[in-house]
Tab-separated table of C-alpha atoms in Angstrom:
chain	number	residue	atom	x	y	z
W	13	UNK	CA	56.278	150.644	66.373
W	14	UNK	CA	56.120	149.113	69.512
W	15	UNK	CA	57.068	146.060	68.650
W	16	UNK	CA	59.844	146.825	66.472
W	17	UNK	CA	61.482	148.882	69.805
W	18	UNK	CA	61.318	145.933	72.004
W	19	UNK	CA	63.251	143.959	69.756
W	20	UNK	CA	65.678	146.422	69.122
W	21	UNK	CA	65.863	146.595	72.521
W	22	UNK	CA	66.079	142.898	73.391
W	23	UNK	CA	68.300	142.352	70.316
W	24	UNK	CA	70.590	145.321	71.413
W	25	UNK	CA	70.826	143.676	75.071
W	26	UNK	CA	71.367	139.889	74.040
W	27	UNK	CA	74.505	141.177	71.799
W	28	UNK	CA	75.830	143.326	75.025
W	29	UNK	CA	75.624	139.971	77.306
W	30	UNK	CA	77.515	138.062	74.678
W	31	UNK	CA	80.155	140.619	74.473
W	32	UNK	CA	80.609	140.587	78.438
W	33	UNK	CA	80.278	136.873	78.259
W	34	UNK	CA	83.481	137.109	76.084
W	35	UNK	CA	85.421	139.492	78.011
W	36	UNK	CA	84.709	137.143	81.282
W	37	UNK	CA	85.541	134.316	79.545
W	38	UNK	CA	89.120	135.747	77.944
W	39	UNK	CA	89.655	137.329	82.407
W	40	UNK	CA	88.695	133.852	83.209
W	41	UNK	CA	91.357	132.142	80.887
W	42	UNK	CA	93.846	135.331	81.804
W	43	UNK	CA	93.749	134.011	85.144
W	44	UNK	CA	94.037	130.637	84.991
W	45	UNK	CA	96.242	130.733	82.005
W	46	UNK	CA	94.632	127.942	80.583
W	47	UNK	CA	93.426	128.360	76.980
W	48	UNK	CA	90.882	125.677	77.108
W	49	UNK	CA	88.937	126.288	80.098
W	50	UNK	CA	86.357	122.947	79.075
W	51	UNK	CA	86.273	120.524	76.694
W	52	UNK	CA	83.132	122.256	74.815
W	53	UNK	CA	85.996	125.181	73.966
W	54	UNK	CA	87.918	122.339	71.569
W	55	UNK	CA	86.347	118.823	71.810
W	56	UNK	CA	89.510	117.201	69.928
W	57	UNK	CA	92.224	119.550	71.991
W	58	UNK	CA	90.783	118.753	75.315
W	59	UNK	CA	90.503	114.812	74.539
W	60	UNK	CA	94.654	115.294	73.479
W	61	UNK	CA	95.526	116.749	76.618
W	62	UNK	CA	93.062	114.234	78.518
W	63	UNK	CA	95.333	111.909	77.083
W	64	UNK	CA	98.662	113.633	77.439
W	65	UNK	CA	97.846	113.787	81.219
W	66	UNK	CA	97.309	110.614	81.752
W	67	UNK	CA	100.693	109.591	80.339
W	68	UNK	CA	102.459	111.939	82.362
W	69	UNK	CA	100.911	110.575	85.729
W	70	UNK	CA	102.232	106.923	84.487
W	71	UNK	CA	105.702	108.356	83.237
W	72	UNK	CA	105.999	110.356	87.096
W	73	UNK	CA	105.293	106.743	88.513
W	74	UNK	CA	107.883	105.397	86.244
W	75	UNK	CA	109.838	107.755	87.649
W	76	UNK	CA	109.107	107.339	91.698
W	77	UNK	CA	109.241	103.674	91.120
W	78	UNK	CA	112.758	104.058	89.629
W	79	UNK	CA	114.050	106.190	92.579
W	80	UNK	CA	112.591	103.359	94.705
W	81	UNK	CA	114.635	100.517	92.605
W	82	UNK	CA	117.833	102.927	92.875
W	83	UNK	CA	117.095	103.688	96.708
W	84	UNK	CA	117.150	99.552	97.299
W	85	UNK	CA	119.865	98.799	94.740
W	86	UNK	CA	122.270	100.732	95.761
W	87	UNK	CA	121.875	99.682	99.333
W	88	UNK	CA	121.961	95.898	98.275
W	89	UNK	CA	125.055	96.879	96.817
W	90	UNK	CA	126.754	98.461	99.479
W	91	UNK	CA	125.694	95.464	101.702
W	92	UNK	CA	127.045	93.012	99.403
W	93	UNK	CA	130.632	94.117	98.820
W	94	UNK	CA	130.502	93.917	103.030
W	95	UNK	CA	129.748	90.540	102.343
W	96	UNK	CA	132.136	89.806	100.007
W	97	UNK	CA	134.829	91.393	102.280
W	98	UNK	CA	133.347	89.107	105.426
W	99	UNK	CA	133.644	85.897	102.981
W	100	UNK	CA	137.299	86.588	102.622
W	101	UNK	CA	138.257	87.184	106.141
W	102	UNK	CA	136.340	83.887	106.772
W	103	UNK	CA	138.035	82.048	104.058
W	104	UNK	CA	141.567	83.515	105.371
W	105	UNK	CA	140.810	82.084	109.083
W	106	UNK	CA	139.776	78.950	107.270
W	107	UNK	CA	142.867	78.747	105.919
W	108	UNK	CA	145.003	79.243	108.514
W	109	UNK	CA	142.907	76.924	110.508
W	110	UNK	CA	144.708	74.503	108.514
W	111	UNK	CA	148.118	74.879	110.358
W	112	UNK	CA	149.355	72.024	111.862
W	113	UNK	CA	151.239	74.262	114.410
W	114	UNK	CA	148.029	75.724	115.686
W	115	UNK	CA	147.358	75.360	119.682
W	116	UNK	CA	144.323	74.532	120.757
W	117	UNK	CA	143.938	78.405	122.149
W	118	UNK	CA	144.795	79.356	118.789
W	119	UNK	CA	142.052	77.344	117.440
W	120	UNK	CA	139.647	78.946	120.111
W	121	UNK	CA	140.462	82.448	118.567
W	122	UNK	CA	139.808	81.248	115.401
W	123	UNK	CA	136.321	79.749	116.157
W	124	UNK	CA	135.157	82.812	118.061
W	125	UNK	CA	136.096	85.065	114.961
W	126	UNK	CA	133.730	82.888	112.748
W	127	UNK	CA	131.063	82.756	115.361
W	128	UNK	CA	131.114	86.678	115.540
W	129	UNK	CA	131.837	86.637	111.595
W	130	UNK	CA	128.420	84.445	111.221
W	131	UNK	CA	126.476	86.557	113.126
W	132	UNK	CA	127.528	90.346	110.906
W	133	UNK	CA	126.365	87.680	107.606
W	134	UNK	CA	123.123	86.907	108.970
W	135	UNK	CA	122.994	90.739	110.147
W	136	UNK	CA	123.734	91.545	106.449
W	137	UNK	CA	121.337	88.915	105.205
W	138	UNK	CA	118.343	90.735	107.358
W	139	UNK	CA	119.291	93.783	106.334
W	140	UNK	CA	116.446	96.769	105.763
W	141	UNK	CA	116.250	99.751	103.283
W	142	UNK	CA	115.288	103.018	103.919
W	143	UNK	CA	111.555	102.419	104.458
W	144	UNK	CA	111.948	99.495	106.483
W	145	UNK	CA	111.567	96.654	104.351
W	146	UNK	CA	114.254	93.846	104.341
W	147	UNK	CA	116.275	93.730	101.091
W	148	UNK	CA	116.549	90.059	100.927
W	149	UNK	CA	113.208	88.914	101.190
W	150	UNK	CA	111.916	89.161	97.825
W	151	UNK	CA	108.158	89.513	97.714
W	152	UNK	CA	107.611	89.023	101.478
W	153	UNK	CA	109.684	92.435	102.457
W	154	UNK	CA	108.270	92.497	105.900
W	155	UNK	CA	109.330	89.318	107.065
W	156	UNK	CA	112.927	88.575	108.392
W	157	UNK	CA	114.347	86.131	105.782
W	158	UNK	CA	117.653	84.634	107.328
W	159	UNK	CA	116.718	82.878	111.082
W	160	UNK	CA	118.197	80.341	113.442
W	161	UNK	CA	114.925	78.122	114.294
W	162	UNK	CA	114.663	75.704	116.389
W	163	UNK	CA	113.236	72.045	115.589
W	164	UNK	CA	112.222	68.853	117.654
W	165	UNK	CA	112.617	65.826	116.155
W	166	UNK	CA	108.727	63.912	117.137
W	167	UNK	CA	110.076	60.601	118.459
W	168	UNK	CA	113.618	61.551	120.578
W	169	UNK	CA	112.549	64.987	121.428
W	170	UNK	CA	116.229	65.877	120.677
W	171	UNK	CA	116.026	70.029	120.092
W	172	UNK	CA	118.531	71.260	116.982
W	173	UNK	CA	118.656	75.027	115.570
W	174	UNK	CA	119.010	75.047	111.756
W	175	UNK	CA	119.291	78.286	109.530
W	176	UNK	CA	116.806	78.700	107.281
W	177	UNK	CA	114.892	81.103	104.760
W	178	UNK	CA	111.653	82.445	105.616
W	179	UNK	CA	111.065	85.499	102.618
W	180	UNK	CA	109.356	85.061	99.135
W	181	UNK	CA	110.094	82.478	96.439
W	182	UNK	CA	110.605	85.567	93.911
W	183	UNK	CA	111.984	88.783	93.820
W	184	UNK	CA	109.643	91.611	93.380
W	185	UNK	CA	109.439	93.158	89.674
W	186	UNK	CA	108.313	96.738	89.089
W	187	UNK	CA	107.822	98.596	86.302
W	188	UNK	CA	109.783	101.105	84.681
W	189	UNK	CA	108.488	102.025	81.017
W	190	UNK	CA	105.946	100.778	79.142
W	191	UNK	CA	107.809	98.161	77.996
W	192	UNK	CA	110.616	97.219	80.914
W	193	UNK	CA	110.090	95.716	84.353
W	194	UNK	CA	113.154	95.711	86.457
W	195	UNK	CA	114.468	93.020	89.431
W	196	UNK	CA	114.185	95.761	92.683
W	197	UNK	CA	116.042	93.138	94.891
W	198	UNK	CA	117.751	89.779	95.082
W	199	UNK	CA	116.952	87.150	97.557
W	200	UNK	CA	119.163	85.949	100.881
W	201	UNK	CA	117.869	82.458	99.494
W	202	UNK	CA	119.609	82.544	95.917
W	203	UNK	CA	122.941	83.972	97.760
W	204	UNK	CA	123.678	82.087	101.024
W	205	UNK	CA	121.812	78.934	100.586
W	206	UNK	CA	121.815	76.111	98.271
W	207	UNK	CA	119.411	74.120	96.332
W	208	UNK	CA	119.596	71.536	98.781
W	209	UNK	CA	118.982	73.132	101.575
W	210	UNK	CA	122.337	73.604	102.954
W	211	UNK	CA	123.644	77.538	103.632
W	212	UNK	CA	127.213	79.019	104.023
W	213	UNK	CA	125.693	79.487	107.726
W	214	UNK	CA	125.346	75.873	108.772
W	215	UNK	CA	128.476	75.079	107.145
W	216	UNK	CA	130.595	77.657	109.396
W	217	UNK	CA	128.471	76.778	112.083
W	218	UNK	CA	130.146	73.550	111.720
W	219	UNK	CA	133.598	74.940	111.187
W	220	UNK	CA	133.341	76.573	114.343
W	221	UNK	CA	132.442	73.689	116.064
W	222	UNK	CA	134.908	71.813	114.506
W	223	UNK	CA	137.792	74.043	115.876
W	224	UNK	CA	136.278	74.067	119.131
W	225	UNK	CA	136.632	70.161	119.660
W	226	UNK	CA	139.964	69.970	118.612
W	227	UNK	CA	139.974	66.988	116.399
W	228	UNK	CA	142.706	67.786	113.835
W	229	UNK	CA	141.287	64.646	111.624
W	230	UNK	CA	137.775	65.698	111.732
W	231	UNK	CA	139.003	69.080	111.197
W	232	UNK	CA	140.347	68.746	108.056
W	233	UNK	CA	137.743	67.517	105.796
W	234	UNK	CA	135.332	70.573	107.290
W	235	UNK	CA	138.228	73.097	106.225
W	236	UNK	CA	137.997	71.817	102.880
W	237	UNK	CA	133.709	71.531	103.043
W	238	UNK	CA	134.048	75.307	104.576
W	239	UNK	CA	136.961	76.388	101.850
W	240	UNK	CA	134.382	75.161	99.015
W	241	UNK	CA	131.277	76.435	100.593
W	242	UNK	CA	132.790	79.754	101.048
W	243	UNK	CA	134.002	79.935	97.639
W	244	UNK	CA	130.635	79.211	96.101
W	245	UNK	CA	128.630	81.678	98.634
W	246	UNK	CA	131.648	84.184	96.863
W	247	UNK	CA	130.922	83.621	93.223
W	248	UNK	CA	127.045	84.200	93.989
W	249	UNK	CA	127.567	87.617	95.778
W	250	UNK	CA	130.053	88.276	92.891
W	251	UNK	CA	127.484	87.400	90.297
W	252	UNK	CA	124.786	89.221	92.044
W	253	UNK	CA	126.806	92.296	92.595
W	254	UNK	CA	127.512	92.578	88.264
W	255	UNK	CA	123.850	92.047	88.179
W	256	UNK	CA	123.212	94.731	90.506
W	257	UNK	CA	125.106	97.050	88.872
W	258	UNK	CA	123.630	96.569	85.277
W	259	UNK	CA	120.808	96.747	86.405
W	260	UNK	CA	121.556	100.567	88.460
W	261	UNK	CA	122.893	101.532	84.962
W	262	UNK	CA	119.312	100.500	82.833
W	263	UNK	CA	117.478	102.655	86.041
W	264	UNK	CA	119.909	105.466	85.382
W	265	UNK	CA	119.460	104.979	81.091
W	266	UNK	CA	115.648	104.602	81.866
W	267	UNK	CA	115.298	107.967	83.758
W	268	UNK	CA	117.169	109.893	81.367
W	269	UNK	CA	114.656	108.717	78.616
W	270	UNK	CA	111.425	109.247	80.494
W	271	UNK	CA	112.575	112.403	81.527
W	272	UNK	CA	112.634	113.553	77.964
W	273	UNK	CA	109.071	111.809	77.393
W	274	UNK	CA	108.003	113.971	80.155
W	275	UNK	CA	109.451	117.095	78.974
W	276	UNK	CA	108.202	116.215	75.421
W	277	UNK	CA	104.686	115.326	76.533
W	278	UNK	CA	104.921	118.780	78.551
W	279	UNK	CA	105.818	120.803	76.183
W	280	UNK	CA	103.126	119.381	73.364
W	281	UNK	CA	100.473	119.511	75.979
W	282	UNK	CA	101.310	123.261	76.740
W	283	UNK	CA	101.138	124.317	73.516
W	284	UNK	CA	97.306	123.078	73.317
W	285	UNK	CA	96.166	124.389	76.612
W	286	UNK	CA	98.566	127.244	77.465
W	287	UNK	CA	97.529	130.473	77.235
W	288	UNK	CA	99.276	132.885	75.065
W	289	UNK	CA	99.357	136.220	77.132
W	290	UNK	CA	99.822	138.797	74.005
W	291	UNK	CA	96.994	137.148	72.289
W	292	UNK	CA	94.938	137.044	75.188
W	293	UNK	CA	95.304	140.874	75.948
W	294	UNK	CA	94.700	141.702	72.271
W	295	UNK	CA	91.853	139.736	72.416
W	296	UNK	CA	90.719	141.254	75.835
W	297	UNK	CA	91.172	144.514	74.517
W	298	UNK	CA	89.702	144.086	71.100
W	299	UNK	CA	86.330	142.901	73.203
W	300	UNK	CA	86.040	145.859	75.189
W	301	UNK	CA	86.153	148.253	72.686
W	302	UNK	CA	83.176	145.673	70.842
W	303	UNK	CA	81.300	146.298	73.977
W	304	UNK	CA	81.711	150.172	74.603
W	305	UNK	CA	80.657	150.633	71.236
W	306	UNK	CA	77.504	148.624	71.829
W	307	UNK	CA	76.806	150.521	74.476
W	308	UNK	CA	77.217	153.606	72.896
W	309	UNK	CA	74.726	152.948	70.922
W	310	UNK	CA	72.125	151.088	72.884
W	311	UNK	CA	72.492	154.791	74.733
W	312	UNK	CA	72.010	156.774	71.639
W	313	UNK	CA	68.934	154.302	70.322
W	314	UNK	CA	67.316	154.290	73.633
W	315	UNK	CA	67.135	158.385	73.701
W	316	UNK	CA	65.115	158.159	70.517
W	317	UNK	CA	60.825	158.278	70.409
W	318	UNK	CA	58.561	159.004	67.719
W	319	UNK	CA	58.675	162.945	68.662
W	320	UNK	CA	62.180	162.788	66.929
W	321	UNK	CA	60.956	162.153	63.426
W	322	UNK	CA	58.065	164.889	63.425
Protein backbone atom coordinates (compact mmCIF):
# COMPACT_ATOMS: atom_id res chain seq x y z
CA UNK A 1 0.00 0.00 0.00
CA UNK A 2 2.81 2.00 0.57
CA UNK A 3 4.21 1.80 -2.42
CA UNK A 4 1.31 2.25 -4.53
CA UNK A 5 0.79 5.93 -2.49
CA UNK A 6 4.17 7.14 -3.31
CA UNK A 7 3.63 6.73 -6.81
CA UNK A 8 0.42 8.17 -6.84
CA UNK A 9 1.96 10.73 -5.20
CA UNK A 10 5.04 11.20 -7.38
CA UNK A 11 2.89 10.52 -10.48
CA UNK A 12 0.26 13.14 -9.27
CA UNK A 13 3.25 15.77 -8.75
CA UNK A 14 5.28 15.11 -12.08
CA UNK A 15 1.81 15.80 -14.08
CA UNK A 16 1.30 19.20 -11.85
CA UNK A 17 5.04 20.41 -12.88
CA UNK A 18 4.27 19.70 -16.49
CA UNK A 19 1.13 21.60 -16.38
CA UNK A 20 2.99 24.74 -14.76
CA UNK A 21 5.78 24.08 -17.14
CA UNK A 22 3.09 24.78 -19.84
CA UNK A 23 1.47 27.70 -18.43
CA UNK A 24 5.20 29.34 -18.02
CA UNK A 25 6.03 28.46 -21.22
CA UNK A 26 2.59 29.93 -23.06
CA UNK A 27 3.48 33.61 -20.17
CA UNK A 28 6.88 33.23 -21.56
CA UNK A 29 5.78 33.29 -25.33
CA UNK A 30 2.81 35.94 -24.17
CA UNK A 31 5.54 38.14 -23.40
CA UNK A 32 7.83 37.96 -25.89
CA UNK A 33 5.26 37.38 -28.51
CA UNK A 34 7.30 35.02 -30.15
CA UNK A 35 5.67 31.64 -30.91
CA UNK A 36 8.83 29.74 -31.20
CA UNK A 37 10.76 30.56 -28.25
CA UNK A 38 13.83 27.76 -29.51
CA UNK A 39 14.44 25.81 -32.23
CA UNK A 40 13.57 22.42 -30.19
CA UNK A 41 9.72 24.06 -30.26
CA UNK A 42 9.75 23.46 -34.41
CA UNK A 43 13.16 22.25 -35.75
CA UNK A 44 12.01 22.98 -39.53
CA UNK A 45 10.15 26.53 -38.52
CA UNK A 46 13.07 27.83 -36.64
CA UNK A 47 15.71 26.76 -39.48
CA UNK A 48 12.99 28.94 -42.03
CA UNK A 49 13.15 31.90 -40.04
CA UNK A 50 17.06 31.33 -39.42
CA UNK A 51 17.05 31.70 -42.95
CA UNK A 52 14.50 34.42 -43.52
CA UNK A 53 16.68 36.56 -41.14
CA UNK A 54 19.53 36.30 -42.70
CA UNK A 55 18.09 37.57 -45.98
CA UNK A 56 16.62 40.44 -44.44
CA UNK A 57 20.03 41.64 -42.86
CA UNK A 58 21.51 41.38 -46.65
CA UNK A 59 18.30 43.03 -48.26
CA UNK A 60 18.67 46.15 -45.24
CA UNK A 61 22.37 46.37 -46.58
CA UNK A 62 21.07 46.45 -50.04
CA UNK A 63 19.20 49.01 -48.90
CA UNK A 64 21.90 51.34 -46.82
CA UNK A 65 24.25 50.73 -49.62
CA UNK A 66 21.67 52.15 -52.08
CA UNK A 67 21.04 55.32 -49.97
CA UNK A 68 24.86 55.59 -50.01
CA UNK A 69 24.99 55.29 -54.08
CA UNK A 70 21.95 57.91 -54.16
CA UNK A 71 23.68 60.18 -51.39
CA UNK A 72 27.01 60.31 -53.90
CA UNK A 73 25.07 60.32 -57.18
CA UNK A 74 23.11 62.88 -56.76
CA UNK A 75 25.89 65.06 -55.53
CA UNK A 76 28.11 64.06 -58.61
CA UNK A 77 25.28 65.26 -60.41
CA UNK A 78 24.74 68.47 -59.04
CA UNK A 79 28.56 69.07 -59.38
CA UNK A 80 28.60 68.17 -62.89
CA UNK A 81 25.92 70.35 -64.47
CA UNK A 82 28.28 73.24 -62.51
CA UNK A 83 30.75 71.95 -64.67
CA UNK A 84 29.05 71.89 -67.63
CA UNK A 85 27.87 75.52 -67.01
CA UNK A 86 31.82 76.54 -66.19
CA UNK A 87 32.81 74.74 -69.68
CA UNK A 88 30.52 77.09 -71.47
CA UNK A 89 31.46 80.31 -69.92
CA UNK A 90 35.06 79.16 -70.74
CA UNK A 91 34.28 78.26 -74.23
CA UNK A 92 32.33 81.78 -74.63
CA UNK A 93 35.62 83.77 -73.37
CA UNK A 94 37.46 81.51 -75.75
CA UNK A 95 35.57 82.68 -78.29
CA UNK A 96 35.60 86.06 -77.93
CA UNK A 97 39.25 85.83 -77.33
CA UNK A 98 39.23 85.47 -80.93
CA UNK A 99 38.41 89.19 -81.73
CA UNK A 100 40.75 90.89 -83.62
CA UNK A 101 39.58 94.20 -81.97
CA UNK A 102 40.55 92.99 -78.56
CA UNK A 103 43.17 95.34 -76.50
CA UNK A 104 45.65 93.92 -74.82
CA UNK A 105 43.68 94.96 -71.34
CA UNK A 106 40.88 93.24 -72.80
CA UNK A 107 42.87 90.20 -73.24
CA UNK A 108 44.11 90.56 -69.52
CA UNK A 109 40.37 90.31 -68.38
CA UNK A 110 39.92 87.50 -70.33
CA UNK A 111 42.94 85.49 -68.99
CA UNK A 112 42.16 86.28 -65.37
CA UNK A 113 38.50 84.91 -65.88
CA UNK A 114 40.00 81.51 -67.06
CA UNK A 115 42.61 81.50 -64.37
CA UNK A 116 39.78 81.98 -61.69
CA UNK A 117 37.47 79.67 -64.03
CA UNK A 118 40.39 76.85 -63.73
CA UNK A 119 40.66 77.02 -60.30
CA UNK A 120 36.26 76.48 -59.43
CA UNK A 121 37.04 73.10 -62.13
CA UNK A 122 39.73 71.75 -60.16
CA UNK A 123 37.56 72.81 -56.95
CA UNK A 124 34.74 70.76 -58.61
CA UNK A 125 37.10 67.99 -59.60
CA UNK A 126 38.16 67.58 -55.65
CA UNK A 127 34.97 67.76 -54.65
CA UNK A 128 33.72 65.61 -51.31
CA UNK A 129 30.33 63.95 -50.39
CA UNK A 130 28.66 64.00 -47.35
CA UNK A 131 31.01 61.73 -45.38
CA UNK A 132 34.04 63.21 -46.58
CA UNK A 133 35.21 61.20 -49.29
CA UNK A 134 36.10 62.83 -52.70
CA UNK A 135 33.64 61.92 -55.48
CA UNK A 136 36.15 61.69 -58.17
CA UNK A 137 38.59 59.46 -56.92
CA UNK A 138 37.25 56.18 -57.63
CA UNK A 139 38.57 53.51 -55.31
CA UNK A 140 41.10 55.77 -53.53
CA UNK A 141 38.18 58.19 -51.95
CA UNK A 142 40.52 59.66 -49.45
CA UNK A 143 43.00 60.97 -51.62
CA UNK A 144 42.66 64.36 -53.53
CA UNK A 145 42.50 63.29 -57.22
CA UNK A 146 42.96 66.58 -59.36
CA UNK A 147 46.59 68.46 -58.20
CA UNK A 148 49.03 70.96 -59.60
CA UNK A 149 52.53 69.10 -58.82
CA UNK A 150 55.51 70.22 -59.29
CA UNK A 151 58.43 68.35 -61.31
CA UNK A 152 62.29 68.85 -61.87
CA UNK A 153 63.58 67.82 -64.84
CA UNK A 154 67.20 65.64 -63.44
CA UNK A 155 69.74 67.26 -65.79
CA UNK A 156 68.57 71.31 -66.15
CA UNK A 157 66.94 71.45 -62.84
CA UNK A 158 64.29 73.56 -64.69
CA UNK A 159 61.01 73.34 -62.08
CA UNK A 160 57.41 72.97 -64.17
CA UNK A 161 53.85 72.36 -62.40
CA UNK A 162 51.72 69.90 -64.42
CA UNK A 163 48.06 68.77 -63.48
CA UNK A 164 47.69 65.47 -62.87
CA UNK A 165 45.46 62.54 -61.38
CA UNK A 166 46.32 61.00 -58.24
CA UNK A 167 42.78 58.70 -57.30
CA UNK A 168 42.07 54.99 -58.29
CA UNK A 169 42.27 53.38 -61.73
CA UNK A 170 38.47 52.19 -61.17
CA UNK A 171 35.44 53.35 -59.84
CA UNK A 172 34.15 51.63 -56.83
CA UNK A 173 31.20 48.98 -57.46
CA UNK A 174 28.74 48.07 -54.71
CA UNK A 175 26.15 45.89 -54.52
CA UNK A 176 22.61 46.31 -54.74
CA UNK A 177 20.62 42.87 -55.14
CA UNK A 178 21.69 39.66 -55.43
CA UNK A 179 22.22 39.94 -58.79
CA UNK A 180 23.19 43.89 -59.62
CA UNK A 181 26.29 45.85 -58.67
CA UNK A 182 26.04 49.49 -59.41
CA UNK A 183 28.97 52.30 -60.53
CA UNK A 184 28.74 54.64 -56.97
CA UNK A 185 31.00 57.30 -58.72
CA UNK A 186 32.83 58.35 -61.85
CA UNK A 187 36.39 59.34 -61.96
CA UNK A 188 38.02 63.15 -62.43
CA UNK A 189 40.45 60.97 -64.69
CA UNK A 190 37.80 59.65 -67.34
CA UNK A 191 36.23 63.40 -67.39
CA UNK A 192 38.97 66.09 -67.51
CA UNK A 193 41.89 64.21 -68.77
CA UNK A 194 42.79 62.34 -71.77
CA UNK A 195 44.32 59.12 -72.66
CA UNK A 196 47.40 60.78 -73.32
CA UNK A 197 47.93 62.47 -70.56
CA UNK A 198 46.82 65.83 -71.49
CA UNK A 199 43.69 67.55 -69.28
CA UNK A 200 41.23 70.44 -70.13
CA UNK A 201 43.45 72.05 -67.17
CA UNK A 202 46.81 72.26 -68.89
CA UNK A 203 45.20 73.22 -71.98
CA UNK A 204 43.52 76.51 -70.38
CA UNK A 205 46.47 76.87 -68.47
CA UNK A 206 47.94 77.52 -71.76
CA UNK A 207 45.13 79.66 -73.05
CA UNK A 208 45.66 81.86 -70.29
CA UNK A 209 49.06 82.22 -70.89
CA UNK A 210 48.57 82.68 -74.29
CA UNK A 211 46.37 85.85 -73.78
CA UNK A 212 48.68 87.11 -71.34
CA UNK A 213 51.68 87.42 -73.90
CA UNK A 214 49.83 88.98 -76.42
CA UNK A 215 50.89 87.17 -79.48
CA UNK A 216 47.80 87.31 -81.73
CA UNK A 217 49.60 84.49 -84.09
CA UNK A 218 50.42 82.20 -81.34
CA UNK A 219 47.10 82.96 -80.03
CA UNK A 220 45.15 81.63 -82.52
CA UNK A 221 46.04 78.10 -82.95
CA UNK A 222 45.60 77.74 -78.82
CA UNK A 223 41.93 79.20 -79.29
CA UNK A 224 41.26 76.56 -81.62
CA UNK A 225 43.43 73.66 -79.29
CA UNK A 226 41.27 75.29 -76.23
CA UNK A 227 37.80 75.47 -78.47
CA UNK A 228 38.38 71.56 -79.18
CA UNK A 229 39.61 70.62 -75.81
CA UNK A 230 36.73 72.27 -74.23
CA UNK A 231 34.32 70.70 -76.43
CA UNK A 232 35.53 67.20 -75.74
CA UNK A 233 35.89 67.80 -71.74
CA UNK A 234 31.81 68.85 -72.63
CA UNK A 235 30.67 65.71 -74.34
CA UNK A 236 32.33 63.60 -71.38
CA UNK A 237 30.50 65.52 -68.53
CA UNK A 238 27.44 65.25 -70.89
CA UNK A 239 27.88 61.54 -71.26
CA UNK A 240 28.61 61.05 -67.67
CA UNK A 241 25.74 63.10 -66.50
CA UNK A 242 23.00 60.53 -68.79
CA UNK A 243 24.95 57.87 -67.10
CA UNK A 244 24.44 59.30 -63.83
CA UNK A 245 21.06 59.65 -64.14
CA UNK A 246 20.22 56.02 -65.35
CA UNK A 247 21.90 54.87 -63.08
CA UNK A 248 19.80 57.17 -59.97
CA UNK A 249 16.71 55.69 -61.76
CA UNK A 250 17.95 51.59 -61.44
CA UNK A 251 18.80 52.77 -57.42
CA UNK A 252 15.32 54.23 -57.23
CA UNK A 253 13.68 50.82 -59.36
CA UNK A 254 16.02 48.68 -57.08
CA UNK A 255 14.66 50.06 -53.72
CA UNK A 256 11.19 49.82 -54.64
CA UNK A 257 11.75 46.01 -55.32
CA UNK A 258 13.73 45.14 -52.23
CA UNK A 259 11.43 46.94 -50.28
CA UNK A 260 8.72 44.53 -51.25
CA UNK A 261 11.28 41.50 -50.67
CA UNK A 262 11.56 42.90 -47.29
CA UNK A 263 8.01 43.32 -46.59
CA UNK A 264 7.39 39.85 -48.17
CA UNK A 265 10.15 38.12 -46.24
CA UNK A 266 8.53 40.00 -43.09
CA UNK A 267 5.43 39.10 -43.39
CA UNK A 268 6.21 35.10 -44.16
CA UNK A 269 8.62 35.12 -41.31
CA UNK A 270 5.87 36.56 -38.91
CA UNK A 271 3.51 34.23 -39.66
CA UNK A 272 6.00 31.31 -38.41
CA UNK A 273 7.22 32.97 -35.30
CA UNK A 274 4.50 35.48 -34.35
CA UNK A 275 2.45 34.86 -31.71
CA UNK A 276 -1.21 34.73 -32.13
CA UNK A 277 -2.65 36.53 -28.95
CA UNK A 278 -6.36 34.84 -28.99
CA UNK A 279 -4.79 31.51 -29.31
CA UNK A 280 -2.33 32.13 -26.82
CA UNK A 281 -4.93 33.24 -24.10
CA UNK A 282 -7.16 30.27 -24.97
CA UNK A 283 -4.39 28.23 -24.60
CA UNK A 284 -3.26 29.99 -21.30
CA UNK A 285 -6.54 29.64 -20.01
CA UNK A 286 -7.34 26.14 -21.10
CA UNK A 287 -3.91 25.19 -18.97
CA UNK A 288 -4.95 26.64 -15.87
CA UNK A 289 -8.05 25.14 -15.54
CA UNK A 290 -5.79 21.54 -16.46
CA UNK A 291 -3.82 22.51 -13.47
CA UNK A 292 -6.55 23.56 -10.81
CA UNK A 293 -8.15 20.47 -11.52
CA UNK A 294 -4.99 18.52 -10.79
CA UNK A 295 -4.72 20.08 -7.85
CA UNK A 296 -7.99 19.49 -6.78
CA UNK A 297 -7.43 16.29 -6.75
CA UNK A 298 -3.91 15.72 -5.58
CA UNK A 299 -5.86 17.60 -2.42
CA UNK A 300 -8.70 15.22 -2.31
CA UNK A 301 -6.21 11.94 -2.85
CA UNK A 302 -3.80 13.16 -0.35
CA UNK A 303 -6.71 13.42 2.53
CA UNK A 304 -7.29 9.73 2.00
CA UNK A 305 -5.56 6.67 4.46
CA UNK A 306 -6.49 3.23 4.94
CA UNK A 307 -8.96 4.31 7.96
CA UNK A 308 -11.27 5.50 5.04
CA UNK A 309 -12.06 2.10 3.63
CA UNK A 310 -12.82 0.31 7.10
Amino acid sequence: MRISTLQMHTTMNSSMQQASGKINESLLKMLSGKEILKPSDDPLAALQIMGMSDDLTVLEQYQKNITSAQSSLTAEETVLNDVDSTLNRLRDLTLSAGNDALSQEDMNAIAGEVDHLIGQLSDMANTKSANGEYLFAGMKSDTMPVIKKEFTDPDTGIVTEEWVYEGGDESREIPISDNRTITQGDTADDIFFSADGGSIFADLDELSTALKAGDRTALKDVLDGSIESIDKTLADVGSTLTSVGARINTLDMTTTANEESIAMTTALKGSLEDLDYAEAITQLTLEQTALQASQKSYGKVSQLSLFNYI
